[in-house]
mmCIF file of N, CA and C in Angstrom:
data_model
loop_
_atom_site.group_PDB
_atom_site.id
_atom_site.type_symbol
_atom_site.label_atom_id
_atom_site.label_comp_id
_atom_site.label_asym_id
_atom_site.label_seq_id
_atom_site.Cartn_x
_atom_site.Cartn_y
_atom_site.Cartn_z
ATOM 1 N N UNK A 13 91.265 54.114 81.417
ATOM 2 C CA UNK A 13 90.279 55.016 80.728
ATOM 3 C C UNK A 13 89.617 55.417 81.522
ATOM 4 N N UNK A 14 88.715 54.960 82.189
ATOM 5 C CA UNK A 14 87.734 55.316 83.410
ATOM 6 C C UNK A 14 88.167 56.368 84.082
ATOM 7 N N UNK A 15 89.571 56.354 84.578
ATOM 8 C CA UNK A 15 90.211 57.326 85.108
ATOM 9 C C UNK A 15 90.449 58.825 84.747
ATOM 10 N N UNK A 16 90.645 58.727 83.488
ATOM 11 C CA UNK A 16 90.656 59.980 82.289
ATOM 12 C C UNK A 16 88.591 60.203 82.161
ATOM 13 N N UNK A 17 87.912 59.996 82.189
ATOM 14 C CA UNK A 17 86.631 60.002 82.262
ATOM 15 C C UNK A 17 86.325 60.836 83.792
ATOM 16 N N UNK A 18 86.630 60.351 84.418
ATOM 17 C CA UNK A 18 86.471 60.888 85.662
ATOM 18 C C UNK A 18 87.112 61.986 85.972
ATOM 19 N N UNK A 19 87.858 62.386 85.899
ATOM 20 C CA UNK A 19 88.806 63.173 85.797
ATOM 21 C C UNK A 19 88.798 64.440 84.763
ATOM 22 N N UNK A 20 87.557 64.068 83.831
ATOM 23 C CA UNK A 20 87.150 65.557 82.771
ATOM 24 C C UNK A 20 85.926 65.542 83.568
ATOM 25 N N UNK A 21 85.207 64.713 83.907
ATOM 26 C CA UNK A 21 84.169 65.012 84.946
ATOM 27 C C UNK A 21 84.147 66.261 86.078
ATOM 28 N N UNK A 22 85.404 65.414 86.587
ATOM 29 C CA UNK A 22 85.261 66.700 87.774
ATOM 30 C C UNK A 22 85.926 67.711 87.532
ATOM 31 N N UNK A 23 86.485 67.949 86.263
ATOM 32 C CA UNK A 23 87.090 69.520 85.511
ATOM 33 C C UNK A 23 86.095 70.121 85.366
ATOM 34 N N UNK A 24 85.230 69.290 84.291
ATOM 35 C CA UNK A 24 84.037 69.885 83.819
ATOM 36 C C UNK A 24 82.600 70.558 85.157
ATOM 37 N N UNK A 25 82.441 69.652 86.121
ATOM 38 C CA UNK A 25 81.988 70.159 87.434
ATOM 39 C C UNK A 25 82.593 71.418 88.154
ATOM 40 N N UNK A 26 83.873 71.286 87.749
ATOM 41 C CA UNK A 26 84.605 72.874 88.430
ATOM 42 C C UNK A 26 84.304 73.617 88.122
ATOM 43 N N UNK A 27 84.028 73.517 86.414
ATOM 44 C CA UNK A 27 83.784 74.540 85.728
ATOM 45 C C UNK A 27 82.410 75.316 85.697
ATOM 46 N N UNK A 28 81.697 74.433 85.829
ATOM 47 C CA UNK A 28 80.185 74.692 86.220
ATOM 48 C C UNK A 28 80.180 74.897 87.171
ATOM 49 N N UNK A 29 80.532 74.917 88.321
ATOM 50 C CA UNK A 29 80.375 74.911 89.787
ATOM 51 C C UNK A 29 79.881 76.688 89.904
ATOM 52 N N UNK A 30 80.947 77.622 89.014
ATOM 53 C CA UNK A 30 80.650 79.011 89.205
ATOM 54 C C UNK A 30 79.334 79.572 88.658
ATOM 55 N N UNK A 31 78.735 79.243 87.746
ATOM 56 C CA UNK A 31 77.152 79.595 87.424
ATOM 57 C C UNK A 31 76.358 78.664 88.027
ATOM 58 N N UNK A 32 76.493 78.265 89.258
ATOM 59 C CA UNK A 32 74.822 77.432 90.101
ATOM 60 C C UNK A 32 75.238 78.751 91.302
ATOM 61 N N UNK A 33 73.846 78.426 91.468
ATOM 62 C CA UNK A 33 73.588 78.888 92.986
ATOM 63 C C UNK A 33 74.318 78.618 94.012
ATOM 64 N N UNK A 34 75.071 77.438 93.882
ATOM 65 C CA UNK A 34 76.001 77.287 95.564
ATOM 66 C C UNK A 34 76.779 78.546 95.208
ATOM 67 N N UNK A 35 77.565 79.179 94.291
ATOM 68 C CA UNK A 35 78.382 80.145 94.279
ATOM 69 C C UNK A 35 78.313 81.286 95.307
ATOM 70 N N UNK A 36 77.066 82.082 95.162
ATOM 71 C CA UNK A 36 76.905 82.727 96.409
ATOM 72 C C UNK A 36 77.050 82.542 97.784
ATOM 73 N N UNK A 37 76.665 81.191 98.003
ATOM 74 C CA UNK A 37 76.808 80.143 99.003
ATOM 75 C C UNK A 37 78.487 80.377 99.721
ATOM 76 N N UNK A 38 78.913 80.041 98.526
ATOM 77 C CA UNK A 38 80.359 79.675 98.941
ATOM 78 C C UNK A 38 81.198 81.133 99.011
ATOM 79 N N UNK A 39 80.811 82.128 98.158
ATOM 80 C CA UNK A 39 81.564 83.358 98.418
ATOM 81 C C UNK A 39 81.109 84.020 100.123
ATOM 82 N N UNK A 40 79.995 83.577 100.467
ATOM 83 C CA UNK A 40 79.616 84.658 102.040
ATOM 84 C C UNK A 40 80.443 83.821 102.826
ATOM 85 N N UNK A 41 80.342 82.238 102.764
ATOM 86 C CA UNK A 41 81.150 81.157 103.976
ATOM 87 C C UNK A 41 82.351 81.751 103.488
ATOM 88 N N UNK A 42 82.915 81.513 103.028
ATOM 89 C CA UNK A 42 84.563 81.647 102.392
ATOM 90 C C UNK A 42 85.144 83.711 102.214
ATOM 91 N N UNK A 43 84.357 84.367 101.547
ATOM 92 C CA UNK A 43 84.657 85.266 100.740
ATOM 93 C C UNK A 43 85.352 85.157 99.319
ATOM 94 N N UNK A 44 85.261 86.298 98.700
ATOM 95 C CA UNK A 44 85.400 86.190 97.189
ATOM 96 C C UNK A 44 86.777 86.076 97.119
ATOM 97 N N UNK A 45 88.024 86.378 97.092
ATOM 98 C CA UNK A 45 89.013 85.992 97.045
ATOM 99 C C UNK A 45 89.246 84.122 97.418
ATOM 100 N N UNK A 46 89.198 84.071 98.560
ATOM 101 C CA UNK A 46 89.483 82.698 99.195
ATOM 102 C C UNK A 46 88.616 81.221 98.091
ATOM 103 N N UNK A 47 87.335 82.091 97.077
ATOM 104 C CA UNK A 47 86.713 81.421 96.468
ATOM 105 C C UNK A 47 87.670 81.199 95.120
ATOM 106 N N UNK A 48 87.879 82.649 94.588
ATOM 107 C CA UNK A 48 88.590 82.419 93.265
ATOM 108 C C UNK A 48 89.909 81.860 93.834
ATOM 109 N N UNK A 49 90.678 81.794 94.911
ATOM 110 C CA UNK A 49 91.664 80.638 94.867
ATOM 111 C C UNK A 49 91.340 79.379 95.193
ATOM 112 N N UNK A 50 90.316 79.161 95.687
ATOM 113 C CA UNK A 50 90.220 77.718 95.912
ATOM 114 C C UNK A 50 89.936 76.911 94.064
ATOM 115 N N UNK A 51 89.033 77.928 93.654
ATOM 116 C CA UNK A 51 88.371 77.383 92.110
ATOM 117 C C UNK A 51 90.255 77.300 91.704
ATOM 118 N N UNK A 52 90.925 78.098 91.623
ATOM 119 C CA UNK A 52 92.294 78.298 90.841
ATOM 120 C C UNK A 52 92.898 77.185 90.977
ATOM 121 N N UNK A 53 93.133 76.628 92.193
ATOM 122 C CA UNK A 53 94.055 75.410 92.636
ATOM 123 C C UNK A 53 93.089 74.423 92.014
ATOM 124 N N UNK A 54 91.878 74.468 92.678
ATOM 125 C CA UNK A 54 91.354 73.138 92.646
ATOM 126 C C UNK A 54 91.429 73.059 90.776
ATOM 127 N N UNK A 55 91.098 73.670 90.176
ATOM 128 C CA UNK A 55 91.003 73.567 88.384
ATOM 129 C C UNK A 55 92.876 73.043 87.934
ATOM 130 N N UNK A 56 93.079 73.778 88.363
ATOM 131 C CA UNK A 56 95.005 73.558 88.467
ATOM 132 C C UNK A 56 94.929 72.136 88.316
ATOM 133 N N UNK A 57 94.371 71.718 89.916
ATOM 134 C CA UNK A 57 94.866 70.133 90.431
ATOM 135 C C UNK A 57 94.126 69.192 89.568
ATOM 136 N N UNK A 58 92.698 69.683 88.704
ATOM 137 C CA UNK A 58 91.641 68.884 87.502
ATOM 138 C C UNK A 58 92.769 68.860 86.624
ATOM 139 N N UNK A 59 93.219 69.912 86.238
ATOM 140 C CA UNK A 59 93.865 69.722 85.171
ATOM 141 C C UNK A 59 95.265 68.573 85.114
ATOM 142 N N UNK A 60 95.770 68.501 85.434
ATOM 143 C CA UNK A 60 96.797 68.157 85.817
ATOM 144 C C UNK A 60 96.642 66.526 86.333
ATOM 145 N N UNK A 61 95.488 66.035 87.201
ATOM 146 C CA UNK A 61 94.676 64.993 87.241
ATOM 147 C C UNK A 61 94.295 64.232 85.551
ATOM 148 N N UNK A 62 93.760 65.433 84.880
ATOM 149 C CA UNK A 62 93.153 65.476 83.775
ATOM 150 C C UNK A 62 94.700 64.749 82.824
ATOM 151 N N UNK A 63 95.445 65.653 82.696
ATOM 152 C CA UNK A 63 96.902 65.693 81.765
ATOM 153 C C UNK A 63 97.304 63.985 82.550
ATOM 154 N N UNK A 64 97.451 63.656 83.389
ATOM 155 C CA UNK A 64 98.265 62.093 83.905
ATOM 156 C C UNK A 64 97.157 61.605 83.643
ATOM 157 N N UNK A 65 95.842 61.389 83.690
ATOM 158 C CA UNK A 65 95.333 60.292 83.324
ATOM 159 C C UNK A 65 95.030 59.998 81.599
ATOM 160 N N UNK A 66 95.188 61.188 80.446
ATOM 161 C CA UNK A 66 95.533 61.033 79.247
ATOM 162 C C UNK A 66 96.887 60.533 79.359
ATOM 163 N N UNK A 67 97.842 60.859 79.486
ATOM 164 C CA UNK A 67 99.394 59.935 79.471
ATOM 165 C C UNK A 67 99.163 58.743 80.011
ATOM 166 N N UNK A 68 98.145 58.171 80.841
ATOM 167 C CA UNK A 68 98.306 57.177 81.203
ATOM 168 C C UNK A 68 97.381 55.981 80.494
ATOM 169 N N UNK A 69 96.127 56.699 80.145
ATOM 170 C CA UNK A 69 95.814 56.107 79.107
ATOM 171 C C UNK A 69 96.043 55.743 77.554
ATOM 172 N N UNK A 70 97.049 56.942 77.244
ATOM 173 C CA UNK A 70 97.568 56.936 75.860
ATOM 174 C C UNK A 70 98.736 55.572 75.929
ATOM 175 N N UNK A 71 99.315 55.262 77.119
ATOM 176 C CA UNK A 71 100.255 54.009 76.903
ATOM 177 C C UNK A 71 99.665 52.781 76.898
ATOM 178 N N UNK A 72 98.661 52.980 76.651
ATOM 179 C CA UNK A 72 97.632 51.446 76.572
ATOM 180 C C UNK A 72 97.507 51.382 75.071
ATOM 181 N N UNK A 73 97.928 50.384 74.502
ATOM 182 C CA UNK A 73 97.924 50.087 72.894
ATOM 183 C C UNK A 73 96.583 49.990 72.493
ATOM 184 N N UNK A 74 95.587 49.231 73.045
ATOM 185 C CA UNK A 74 94.589 49.048 73.044
ATOM 186 C C UNK A 74 93.575 50.171 72.954
ATOM 187 N N UNK A 75 93.852 51.170 73.646
ATOM 188 C CA UNK A 75 93.055 52.198 73.641
ATOM 189 C C UNK A 75 93.225 53.079 72.462
ATOM 190 N N UNK A 76 92.032 53.643 71.708
ATOM 191 C CA UNK A 76 91.792 54.291 70.415
ATOM 192 C C UNK A 76 91.122 55.690 71.316
ATOM 193 N N UNK A 77 91.210 56.508 70.819
ATOM 194 C CA UNK A 77 90.826 57.682 71.303
ATOM 195 C C UNK A 77 89.940 58.707 70.168
ATOM 196 N N UNK A 78 90.418 58.545 68.762
ATOM 197 C CA UNK A 78 89.645 59.223 67.684
ATOM 198 C C UNK A 78 90.015 58.301 66.280
ATOM 199 N N UNK A 79 89.251 58.162 65.785
ATOM 200 C CA UNK A 79 89.179 57.360 64.607
ATOM 201 C C UNK A 79 88.378 58.154 63.316
ATOM 202 N N UNK A 80 89.120 58.555 62.256
ATOM 203 C CA UNK A 80 88.880 59.836 61.556
ATOM 204 C C UNK A 80 89.216 59.102 60.266
ATOM 205 N N UNK A 81 88.176 59.685 59.169
ATOM 206 C CA UNK A 81 88.638 59.565 57.685
ATOM 207 C C UNK A 81 88.928 61.095 57.456
ATOM 208 N N UNK A 82 89.440 61.501 55.926
ATOM 209 C CA UNK A 82 89.873 62.415 55.728
ATOM 210 C C UNK A 82 88.800 63.822 55.166
ATOM 211 N N UNK A 83 87.369 63.596 54.991
ATOM 212 C CA UNK A 83 86.529 64.603 54.884
ATOM 213 C C UNK A 83 86.511 65.018 56.132
ATOM 214 N N UNK A 84 86.625 64.482 57.796
ATOM 215 C CA UNK A 84 86.198 64.651 58.608
ATOM 216 C C UNK A 84 87.382 65.362 59.204
ATOM 217 N N UNK A 85 88.884 65.257 59.277
ATOM 218 C CA UNK A 85 89.974 65.818 59.158
ATOM 219 C C UNK A 85 90.075 67.270 58.573
ATOM 220 N N UNK A 86 89.645 67.688 57.482
ATOM 221 C CA UNK A 86 89.232 68.741 56.902
ATOM 222 C C UNK A 86 88.507 69.437 57.495
ATOM 223 N N UNK A 87 86.949 68.966 57.814
ATOM 224 C CA UNK A 87 86.103 69.494 58.149
ATOM 225 C C UNK A 87 86.508 70.201 59.617
ATOM 226 N N UNK A 88 87.555 69.589 60.214
ATOM 227 C CA UNK A 88 87.574 70.132 61.786
ATOM 228 C C UNK A 88 89.104 70.788 61.583
ATOM 229 N N UNK A 89 89.557 70.832 60.728
ATOM 230 C CA UNK A 89 90.795 71.944 60.651
ATOM 231 C C UNK A 89 90.381 73.028 60.169
ATOM 232 N N UNK A 90 88.834 73.043 59.156
ATOM 233 C CA UNK A 90 87.988 74.580 59.491
ATOM 234 C C UNK A 90 87.393 74.950 59.846
ATOM 235 N N UNK A 91 87.327 74.214 60.975
ATOM 236 C CA UNK A 91 86.525 74.705 61.973
ATOM 237 C C UNK A 91 87.209 75.568 63.025
ATOM 238 N N UNK A 92 88.557 74.758 63.391
ATOM 239 C CA UNK A 92 89.585 75.175 64.125
ATOM 240 C C UNK A 92 89.878 76.243 63.659
ATOM 241 N N UNK A 93 90.626 76.377 62.654
ATOM 242 C CA UNK A 93 90.992 77.751 62.331
ATOM 243 C C UNK A 93 89.974 79.023 62.179
ATOM 244 N N UNK A 94 88.621 78.802 62.319
ATOM 245 C CA UNK A 94 87.722 79.698 62.301
ATOM 246 C C UNK A 94 87.254 80.018 63.600
ATOM 247 N N UNK A 95 87.857 78.743 65.111
ATOM 248 C CA UNK A 95 87.735 79.804 66.237
ATOM 249 C C UNK A 95 88.951 79.979 66.453
ATOM 250 N N UNK A 96 90.020 79.719 65.900
ATOM 251 C CA UNK A 96 91.332 80.182 66.426
ATOM 252 C C UNK A 96 91.116 82.120 65.737
ATOM 253 N N UNK A 97 90.441 82.399 64.683
ATOM 254 C CA UNK A 97 90.021 83.517 64.453
ATOM 255 C C UNK A 97 89.035 84.179 65.182
ATOM 256 N N UNK A 98 87.965 83.553 65.536
ATOM 257 C CA UNK A 98 87.085 84.008 66.623
ATOM 258 C C UNK A 98 87.762 84.640 68.109
ATOM 259 N N UNK A 99 88.630 83.686 68.622
ATOM 260 C CA UNK A 99 89.882 84.414 69.781
ATOM 261 C C UNK A 99 90.483 85.162 69.626
ATOM 262 N N UNK A 100 91.170 85.050 68.730
ATOM 263 C CA UNK A 100 92.182 86.386 67.800
ATOM 264 C C UNK A 100 90.800 87.900 67.993
ATOM 265 N N UNK A 101 90.080 87.569 67.225
ATOM 266 C CA UNK A 101 89.376 88.645 67.156
ATOM 267 C C UNK A 101 88.469 89.183 68.975
ATOM 268 N N UNK A 102 88.211 88.248 69.360
ATOM 269 C CA UNK A 102 88.104 88.710 70.630
ATOM 270 C C UNK A 102 89.078 89.199 71.200
ATOM 271 N N UNK A 103 90.134 88.469 71.613
ATOM 272 C CA UNK A 103 91.178 89.571 72.315
ATOM 273 C C UNK A 103 91.431 90.670 71.770
ATOM 274 N N UNK A 104 91.191 90.868 70.611
ATOM 275 C CA UNK A 104 91.749 92.138 69.972
ATOM 276 C C UNK A 104 90.727 93.480 70.488
ATOM 277 N N UNK A 105 89.357 92.601 70.628
ATOM 278 C CA UNK A 105 88.971 94.032 71.112
ATOM 279 C C UNK A 105 88.374 94.614 72.382
ATOM 280 N N UNK A 106 87.793 95.642 72.380
ATOM 281 C CA UNK A 106 87.635 95.853 73.933
ATOM 282 C C UNK A 106 86.002 96.015 74.233
ATOM 283 N N UNK A 107 85.763 95.734 75.006
ATOM 284 C CA UNK A 107 85.986 95.399 76.635
ATOM 285 C C UNK A 107 85.840 94.138 77.017
ATOM 286 N N UNK A 108 87.070 93.901 77.417
ATOM 287 C CA UNK A 108 87.523 92.550 78.188
ATOM 288 C C UNK A 108 86.487 92.479 79.860
ATOM 289 N N UNK A 109 86.377 91.115 79.815
ATOM 290 C CA UNK A 109 85.583 91.028 80.840
ATOM 291 C C UNK A 109 86.432 89.976 81.835
ATOM 292 N N UNK A 110 87.516 91.048 82.754
ATOM 293 C CA UNK A 110 88.719 90.506 83.608
ATOM 294 C C UNK A 110 88.365 89.505 84.674
ATOM 295 N N UNK A 111 88.978 89.239 85.601
ATOM 296 C CA UNK A 111 88.788 88.406 87.012
ATOM 297 C C UNK A 111 88.455 88.946 87.413
ATOM 298 N N UNK A 112 87.423 89.044 88.431
ATOM 299 C CA UNK A 112 87.003 90.130 89.355
ATOM 300 C C UNK A 112 86.478 91.204 88.788
ATOM 301 N N UNK A 113 86.435 90.938 87.141
ATOM 302 C CA UNK A 113 85.273 92.093 86.477
ATOM 303 C C UNK A 113 84.038 91.951 86.573
ATOM 304 N N UNK A 114 83.300 91.325 87.720
ATOM 305 C CA UNK A 114 81.968 90.915 87.647
ATOM 306 C C UNK A 114 80.856 92.599 87.837
ATOM 307 N N UNK A 115 81.921 93.601 88.445
ATOM 308 C CA UNK A 115 81.126 95.298 88.753
ATOM 309 C C UNK A 115 80.915 95.544 87.989
ATOM 310 N N UNK A 116 81.437 95.314 86.982
ATOM 311 C CA UNK A 116 81.464 96.195 85.351
ATOM 312 C C UNK A 116 80.281 95.483 84.736
ATOM 313 N N UNK A 117 79.609 94.355 84.949
ATOM 314 C CA UNK A 117 78.278 94.200 84.689
ATOM 315 C C UNK A 117 77.063 94.928 85.472
ATOM 316 N N UNK A 118 77.316 95.347 86.227
ATOM 317 C CA UNK A 118 76.760 95.742 87.419
ATOM 318 C C UNK A 118 75.836 97.433 86.305
ATOM 319 N N UNK A 119 76.838 98.025 85.789
ATOM 320 C CA UNK A 119 76.628 99.399 85.683
ATOM 321 C C UNK A 119 75.825 99.168 84.508
ATOM 322 N N UNK A 120 74.850 100.021 84.144
ATOM 323 C CA UNK A 120 73.718 100.082 82.968
ATOM 324 C C UNK A 120 74.514 100.529 81.522
ATOM 325 N N UNK A 121 75.294 101.146 81.449
ATOM 326 C CA UNK A 121 76.169 101.073 80.006
ATOM 327 C C UNK A 121 76.951 99.359 79.377
ATOM 328 N N UNK A 122 76.772 98.635 80.545
ATOM 329 C CA UNK A 122 77.879 97.510 79.898
ATOM 330 C C UNK A 122 77.119 96.918 78.813
ATOM 331 N N UNK A 123 77.916 96.371 78.229
ATOM 332 C CA UNK A 123 77.929 95.173 77.016
ATOM 333 C C UNK A 123 77.835 94.071 77.482
ATOM 334 N N UNK A 124 76.395 93.330 76.702
ATOM 335 C CA UNK A 124 76.043 91.951 77.447
ATOM 336 C C UNK A 124 76.449 90.919 76.025
ATOM 337 N N UNK A 125 76.849 90.002 76.080
ATOM 338 C CA UNK A 125 76.611 89.046 75.201
ATOM 339 C C UNK A 125 78.015 88.964 74.552
ATOM 340 N N UNK A 126 78.063 87.776 73.436
ATOM 341 C CA UNK A 126 79.573 87.543 73.109
ATOM 342 C C UNK A 126 80.256 88.791 71.934
ATOM 343 N N UNK A 127 78.716 88.494 70.880
ATOM 344 C CA UNK A 127 79.238 89.620 69.645
ATOM 345 C C UNK A 127 78.496 90.985 69.879
#
C-alpha cells in the first residue's frame, strides 16, 4: 500500500511541475520539445508504476480501498454523470487548447477560463 501512495504522489508531482517556476528553467536548459518529451515519458512511467502498485495492493486480501453505503454510491454516480457531461461539452466546443498551444494565450483575443 505504501508503494501505491508513493506512486500517486510522484505522479501528482509530475503534473504539478509544469505549473511551477521550475518549468521555464527546465525549458531554457533542455528545450521545449525535450521538456514535453521527458514529461510525457515520466508521466507514462509514473502511470505504469501506479497501475502496478495498485495491482499489487489489490492482491492483498486485507487491503480495503473504499467502503460505502447506498446513498454515497448514488451520489457518486450522479457526480460522475455530471462530470462526463461536462467533458463531452468541453470537447464539443471550441477553442481547444492543444499541446504546445501556449502561444494562443498570448493573443489579446484569446479566451481564458474554463467556461
